[in-house]
Amino acid sequence: MFEFLKPARLVDIVGTELILGVGIHALRARGPVRVVEAGGRFDLRVGPATLETLDGAAWSAYPFALTAGLGGDAQFEGRTFAVEPREFTVLELPGEVWFGLEVRLTEQRTTSGPCLVSSRTVSLGVTSTRRFARPLEKAQWIAGSPWRASTAPEVWPPEVVHRSLLPEQHTAVHVAPELYGVLRDREEGDLRFSFPREKYEEALRIWRSVAIAVEDTEMRQSTSPSLRDLTGPQLSASSLLLLPWLGLELTRRARGNPIVQLFNDQLCCIDDEDPDWREALAAEGTRLSSSPDGLVQSPPLTFRDGAWVAAE
């Protein structure tokens, strides 16, 4: 609910409820909300706000909070994110329209070891009153500070390819259904399909020990807002399938089970909580395969007992 002290002024928006648009989810958040003025610009203070689905069911054990304003950090799903305000946004829900900002949340790296860092585009509907639509749209908002990933040391990890790319004679290592690990020649840059097993194991050991940050971001030009793009500091995203800690972390964060699929050299991820995850991956495969270099390299996979296995 909102109270309006002087409805003609944007700064007088004060309330205890907002709508949060996250991917395919529209969530009702209960907690303090206030638009404030600072140095001729506007700032937004939110929460801590309890998140619920629109039917009132609890959505997260962690409150959403933007108490330091747009120039500070946000708390989301129990993690800390840098905040970057973007354009004015409209959230159209059944029977109601909410107005607010779109913000980019980029997770802060909290460890010097290997980790997964997520970026989320979130729509903040802070008022359902239409007379504030234009002030919100025209306001000059305080800038945030987007986080940037640190660089990792150069390594040459094994890469993962589909079995159809293997020659008749090879020593490639089976790593998942239809997928095999191979090495890349450092000098020539070509893939090597035959090699001593100990060289593969040494490259794998080094790769798994490197303190990299894997970025989990929205997929650009995707047909589904639920699909995520997993990228690392290396040229080949397929090498990420060789990191057991990544499978465990994706599983820990998922609301259901994480499903990944390798397209060409792009590793896509989706939560099977989305009832349309199969259709989303199929549509993405069709889109990416239409390009000259397009190739669906794996079936949908899920992480179980320390390995990637076929998703049921």
Short mmCIF file of C-alpha atoms in Angstrom, two decimals:
data_model
loop_
_atom_site.label_atom_id
_atom_site.label_comp_id
_atom_site.label_asym_id
_atom_site.label_seq_id
_atom_site.Cartn_x
_atom_site.Cartn_y
_atom_site.Cartn_z
CA MET A 1 0.00 0.00 0.00
CA PHE A 2 1.13 3.54 -0.67
CA GLU A 3 0.59 6.84 1.07
CA PHE A 4 0.85 10.09 -0.89
CA LEU A 5 1.70 13.17 1.13
CA LYS A 6 1.67 15.59 -1.81
CA PRO A 7 0.75 13.64 -4.92
CA ALA A 8 2.17 16.29 -7.26
CA ARG A 9 5.73 15.49 -6.16
CA LEU A 10 7.65 12.34 -6.99
CA VAL A 11 9.70 12.58 -3.81
CA ASP A 12 6.60 12.07 -1.70
CA ILE A 13 6.08 8.45 -2.74
CA VAL A 14 6.09 6.42 0.48
CA GLY A 15 4.78 2.87 0.67
CA THR A 16 5.07 -0.62 2.10
CA GLU A 17 4.61 -2.68 -1.06
CA LEU A 18 6.14 -3.06 -4.54
CA ILE A 19 6.14 -5.50 -7.43
CA LEU A 20 9.39 -7.18 -8.49
CA GLY A 21 9.67 -8.52 -12.05
CA VAL A 22 12.38 -11.21 -12.26
CA GLY A 23 12.56 -13.20 -15.48
CA ILE A 24 9.22 -14.94 -15.93
CA HIS A 25 8.21 -14.22 -12.31
CA ALA A 26 6.19 -11.30 -10.98
CA LEU A 27 6.63 -11.08 -7.21
CA ARG A 28 4.86 -9.00 -4.60
CA ALA A 29 7.30 -7.55 -2.10
CA ARG A 30 6.21 -6.28 1.31
CA GLY A 31 8.47 -3.80 3.06
CA PRO A 32 9.28 -0.06 3.22
CA VAL A 33 9.61 1.85 -0.07
CA ARG A 34 10.62 5.48 -0.46
CA VAL A 35 11.75 7.76 -3.28
CA VAL A 36 14.15 10.42 -1.97
CA GLU A 37 15.85 13.44 -3.51
CA ALA A 38 19.60 13.89 -3.22
CA GLY A 39 21.62 16.62 -4.91
CA GLY A 40 19.05 17.27 -7.62
CA ARG A 41 18.71 13.59 -8.46
CA PHE A 42 16.42 10.87 -7.19
CA ASP A 43 17.29 7.77 -5.21
CA LEU A 44 15.24 4.71 -4.28
CA ARG A 45 15.26 2.98 -0.90
CA VAL A 46 13.56 -0.41 -0.65
CA GLY A 47 13.20 -2.98 2.10
CA PRO A 48 14.06 -5.24 3.60
CA ALA A 49 11.02 -6.55 1.71
CA THR A 50 9.63 -10.07 1.94
CA LEU A 51 9.09 -11.67 -1.47
CA GLU A 52 5.93 -13.62 -2.33
CA THR A 53 4.31 -14.91 -5.49
CA LEU A 54 1.18 -13.06 -6.55
CA ASP A 55 -1.00 -15.74 -4.93
CA GLY A 56 0.68 -15.11 -1.55
CA ALA A 57 3.05 -18.11 -1.43
CA ALA A 58 6.54 -17.52 -0.03
CA TRP A 59 9.07 -17.21 -2.87
CA SER A 60 12.39 -16.73 -1.09
CA ALA A 61 13.78 -17.22 2.38
CA TYR A 62 15.73 -13.98 1.93
CA PRO A 63 14.27 -10.44 1.88
CA PHE A 64 15.01 -8.11 -1.01
CA ALA A 65 16.75 -4.93 0.12
CA LEU A 66 18.05 -1.79 -1.57
CA THR A 67 18.48 0.21 1.63
CA ALA A 68 21.65 2.05 0.56
CA GLY A 69 19.93 3.38 -2.56
CA LEU A 70 20.80 2.95 -6.21
CA GLY A 71 24.41 3.97 -5.57
CA GLY A 72 24.85 1.18 -3.02
CA ASP A 73 24.35 -2.57 -2.92
CA ALA A 74 21.23 -4.70 -3.16
CA GLN A 75 20.50 -7.88 -1.22
CA PHE A 76 18.79 -10.49 -3.38
CA GLU A 77 18.39 -14.23 -2.77
CA GLY A 78 20.84 -13.99 0.12
CA ARG A 79 23.64 -12.50 -2.01
CA THR A 80 25.05 -8.99 -2.50
CA PHE A 81 24.69 -7.23 -5.85
CA ALA A 82 25.90 -3.93 -7.28
CA VAL A 83 23.02 -1.83 -8.61
CA GLU A 84 22.88 -0.07 -11.97
CA PRO A 85 19.61 1.84 -12.61
CA ARG A 86 18.29 1.73 -16.16
CA GLU A 87 15.18 2.96 -17.93
CA PHE A 88 11.68 3.55 -16.67
CA THR A 89 9.61 0.36 -16.80
CA VAL A 90 5.95 -0.63 -16.77
CA LEU A 91 4.76 -3.92 -15.27
CA GLU A 92 1.37 -4.92 -16.58
CA LEU A 93 -0.28 -7.49 -14.31
CA PRO A 94 -3.83 -8.83 -14.50
CA GLY A 95 -6.05 -5.96 -13.40
CA GLU A 96 -3.24 -3.58 -12.38
CA VAL A 97 -0.31 -1.62 -13.79
CA TRP A 98 2.82 -0.77 -11.76
CA PHE A 99 5.45 1.86 -12.60
CA GLY A 100 9.09 2.02 -11.61
CA LEU A 101 12.66 1.39 -12.76
CA GLU A 102 14.50 -1.41 -14.44
CA VAL A 103 17.76 -2.11 -12.59
CA ARG A 104 20.75 -4.30 -13.41
CA LEU A 105 21.97 -6.36 -10.44
CA THR A 106 25.51 -7.74 -10.72
CA GLU A 107 26.66 -10.07 -7.99
CA GLN A 108 29.67 -9.03 -5.95
CA ARG A 109 32.48 -11.56 -5.80
CA THR A 110 32.95 -12.48 -2.12
CA THR A 111 35.71 -15.10 -2.39
CA SER A 112 39.16 -15.27 -3.96
CA GLY A 113 38.46 -18.85 -5.02
CA PRO A 114 36.41 -20.17 -7.95
CA CYS A 115 32.85 -18.91 -7.87
CA LEU A 116 29.65 -18.28 -9.79
CA VAL A 117 28.52 -14.66 -10.16
CA SER A 118 25.07 -13.79 -11.49
CA SER A 119 23.66 -10.76 -13.24
CA ARG A 120 19.93 -10.08 -13.16
CA THR A 121 17.73 -7.51 -14.84
CA VAL A 122 14.95 -6.70 -12.37
CA SER A 123 11.93 -4.47 -12.85
CA LEU A 124 10.96 -2.50 -9.75
CA GLY A 125 7.31 -1.48 -9.81
CA VAL A 126 7.22 1.01 -6.93
CA THR A 127 3.76 2.50 -7.47
CA SER A 128 0.50 1.51 -9.13
CA THR A 129 -0.70 5.13 -9.39
CA ARG A 130 -0.71 6.36 -12.98
CA ARG A 131 -0.16 10.03 -12.09
CA PHE A 132 3.42 9.14 -11.09
CA ALA A 133 4.24 7.46 -14.40
CA ARG A 134 5.65 10.58 -16.08
CA PRO A 135 7.67 11.80 -13.05
CA LEU A 136 9.24 8.34 -12.72
CA GLU A 137 10.00 8.25 -16.43
CA LYS A 138 11.58 11.72 -16.50
CA ALA A 139 13.48 11.59 -13.19
CA GLN A 140 17.28 11.79 -13.15
CA TRP A 141 18.31 8.83 -10.98
CA ILE A 142 21.47 8.46 -8.93
CA ALA A 143 23.97 6.26 -10.78
CA GLY A 144 25.11 2.91 -9.44
CA SER A 145 28.42 1.13 -9.89
CA PRO A 146 28.32 -2.06 -11.96
CA TRP A 147 30.70 -4.79 -10.86
CA ARG A 148 33.38 -6.05 -13.22
CA ALA A 149 34.87 -9.54 -13.11
CA SER A 150 38.57 -9.83 -12.31
CA THR A 151 40.88 -11.44 -14.82
CA ALA A 152 42.07 -15.01 -14.33
CA PRO A 153 45.48 -16.46 -15.20
CA GLU A 154 45.74 -17.90 -18.70
CA VAL A 155 45.23 -21.64 -18.77
CA TRP A 156 44.62 -24.21 -21.48
CA PRO A 157 41.86 -26.46 -20.15
CA PRO A 158 40.51 -29.51 -21.92
CA GLU A 159 37.56 -28.72 -24.17
CA VAL A 160 34.35 -30.68 -24.68
CA VAL A 161 33.09 -31.71 -28.12
CA HIS A 162 30.25 -33.80 -29.49
CA ARG A 163 31.12 -37.39 -30.47
CA SER A 164 30.25 -36.63 -34.10
CA LEU A 165 33.39 -34.49 -34.33
CA LEU A 166 35.72 -37.31 -33.27
CA PRO A 167 37.76 -39.24 -35.87
CA GLU A 168 37.56 -43.01 -35.98
CA GLN A 169 40.78 -43.32 -33.97
CA HIS A 170 41.00 -41.16 -30.84
CA THR A 171 41.79 -41.14 -27.11
CA ALA A 172 39.17 -38.55 -26.17
CA VAL A 173 37.70 -38.92 -22.65
CA HIS A 174 33.97 -39.46 -22.16
CA VAL A 175 32.60 -36.76 -19.82
CA ALA A 176 28.80 -36.72 -20.38
CA PRO A 177 26.21 -38.24 -22.73
CA GLU A 178 27.47 -37.70 -26.31
CA LEU A 179 30.31 -35.44 -25.06
CA TYR A 180 34.05 -36.07 -24.91
CA GLY A 181 37.02 -34.16 -23.50
CA VAL A 182 39.89 -33.28 -25.84
CA LEU A 183 42.97 -31.06 -25.75
CA ARG A 184 43.94 -28.05 -27.82
CA ASP A 185 47.45 -27.61 -29.20
CA ARG A 186 48.93 -24.44 -27.68
CA GLU A 187 51.16 -23.66 -30.67
CA GLU A 188 48.88 -24.56 -33.57
CA GLY A 189 45.58 -23.83 -31.87
CA ASP A 190 43.99 -26.98 -33.27
CA LEU A 191 42.06 -29.60 -31.32
CA ARG A 192 43.90 -32.81 -30.55
CA PHE A 193 41.81 -35.97 -30.46
CA SER A 194 44.68 -38.34 -29.58
CA PHE A 195 46.96 -37.65 -26.62
CA PRO A 196 48.48 -39.35 -23.55
CA ARG A 197 45.88 -39.64 -20.80
CA GLU A 198 48.27 -38.16 -18.23
CA LYS A 199 48.46 -34.90 -20.23
CA TYR A 200 44.68 -34.66 -20.19
CA GLU A 201 44.53 -35.33 -16.45
CA GLU A 202 47.19 -32.68 -15.75
CA ALA A 203 45.37 -30.06 -17.82
CA LEU A 204 42.13 -30.97 -16.03
CA ARG A 205 43.78 -30.71 -12.60
CA ILE A 206 45.13 -27.23 -13.38
CA TRP A 207 41.78 -26.07 -14.77
CA ARG A 208 39.89 -27.18 -11.68
CA SER A 209 42.34 -25.39 -9.38
CA VAL A 210 42.15 -21.96 -11.07
CA ALA A 211 40.23 -19.29 -9.13
CA ILE A 212 37.88 -18.23 -11.92
CA ALA A 213 34.55 -16.41 -11.77
CA VAL A 214 31.91 -17.97 -14.01
CA GLU A 215 29.34 -15.38 -15.08
CA ASP A 216 25.65 -16.29 -15.15
CA THR A 217 23.80 -13.76 -17.29
CA GLU A 218 20.64 -13.39 -19.36
CA MET A 219 20.98 -14.76 -22.87
CA ARG A 220 20.96 -12.01 -25.47
CA GLN A 221 18.45 -12.44 -28.29
CA SER A 222 17.07 -15.54 -26.60
CA THR A 223 13.56 -16.74 -27.29
CA SER A 224 12.97 -17.29 -23.54
CA PRO A 225 13.63 -14.98 -20.55
CA SER A 226 14.33 -18.08 -18.43
CA LEU A 227 17.46 -19.08 -20.35
CA ARG A 228 20.82 -18.14 -18.84
CA ASP A 229 24.26 -17.90 -20.45
CA LEU A 230 27.26 -19.36 -18.58
CA THR A 231 30.61 -17.88 -19.55
CA GLY A 232 34.11 -18.08 -18.14
CA PRO A 233 37.45 -16.40 -18.83
CA GLN A 234 38.41 -18.95 -21.50
CA LEU A 235 37.52 -19.00 -25.17
CA SER A 236 35.65 -22.29 -24.87
CA ALA A 237 32.52 -22.31 -22.72
CA SER A 238 32.43 -26.09 -23.09
CA SER A 239 35.30 -26.35 -20.58
CA LEU A 240 32.89 -25.22 -17.85
CA LEU A 241 31.27 -28.66 -17.97
CA LEU A 242 34.50 -30.03 -16.48
CA LEU A 243 34.13 -28.04 -13.23
CA PRO A 244 32.27 -30.13 -10.59
CA TRP A 245 32.00 -27.13 -8.24
CA LEU A 246 29.99 -25.27 -10.90
CA GLY A 247 27.43 -28.07 -11.14
CA LEU A 248 27.09 -28.08 -7.35
CA GLU A 249 26.68 -24.30 -7.18
CA LEU A 250 24.08 -24.25 -9.95
CA THR A 251 22.18 -26.98 -8.10
CA ARG A 252 22.36 -25.04 -4.82
CA ARG A 253 20.94 -21.90 -6.41
CA ALA A 254 18.24 -23.52 -8.54
CA ARG A 255 14.65 -23.53 -7.35
CA GLY A 256 14.26 -26.90 -9.09
CA ASN A 257 17.12 -28.60 -10.95
CA PRO A 258 19.55 -26.85 -13.29
CA ILE A 259 19.42 -28.03 -16.91
CA VAL A 260 22.33 -27.15 -19.22
CA GLN A 261 22.80 -27.64 -22.93
CA LEU A 262 25.80 -26.92 -25.14
CA PHE A 263 25.04 -25.07 -28.38
CA ASN A 264 28.02 -24.57 -30.67
CA ASP A 265 30.30 -22.97 -28.04
CA GLN A 266 27.59 -21.45 -25.87
CA LEU A 267 26.56 -23.09 -22.61
CA CYS A 268 22.90 -22.41 -21.80
CA CYS A 269 21.26 -23.04 -18.44
CA ILE A 270 17.62 -23.13 -17.34
CA ASP A 271 15.82 -24.14 -14.16
CA ASP A 272 13.41 -27.04 -14.62
CA GLU A 273 11.05 -25.12 -12.34
CA ASP A 274 10.00 -23.48 -15.60
CA PRO A 275 7.38 -25.90 -16.98
CA ASP A 276 8.36 -24.92 -20.54
CA TRP A 277 12.09 -25.59 -20.19
CA ARG A 278 12.11 -28.29 -22.88
CA GLU A 279 10.36 -26.02 -25.37
CA ALA A 280 12.69 -23.13 -24.47
CA LEU A 281 15.81 -25.19 -25.16
CA ALA A 282 14.36 -26.62 -28.37
CA ALA A 283 13.53 -23.12 -29.64
CA GLU A 284 16.99 -21.86 -28.72
CA GLY A 285 18.57 -24.80 -30.54
CA THR A 286 16.54 -23.98 -33.64
CA ARG A 287 17.54 -20.32 -33.46
CA LEU A 288 21.26 -20.96 -32.97
CA SER A 289 21.43 -23.84 -35.46
CA SER A 290 20.17 -21.54 -38.21
CA SER A 291 23.56 -19.76 -38.26
CA PRO A 292 26.34 -21.07 -40.56
CA ASP A 293 28.38 -22.32 -37.56
CA GLY A 294 25.38 -23.46 -35.54
CA LEU A 295 25.59 -26.83 -33.84
CA VAL A 296 23.66 -28.45 -31.01
CA GLN A 297 26.50 -30.25 -29.26
CA SER A 298 24.74 -31.98 -26.37
CA PRO A 299 21.37 -33.20 -25.16
CA PRO A 300 19.88 -31.42 -22.13
CA LEU A 301 21.97 -32.35 -19.07
CA THR A 302 21.46 -32.15 -15.31
CA PHE A 303 24.02 -32.51 -12.51
CA ARG A 304 23.66 -35.62 -10.36
CA ASP A 305 26.12 -37.49 -8.09
CA GLY A 306 29.05 -35.35 -9.23
CA ALA A 307 28.49 -35.71 -12.99
CA TRP A 308 26.41 -34.33 -15.84
CA VAL A 309 23.79 -36.86 -16.93
CA ALA A 310 20.91 -36.78 -19.41
CA ALA A 311 17.95 -34.76 -18.13
CA GLU A 312 14.75 -36.75 -17.90
#
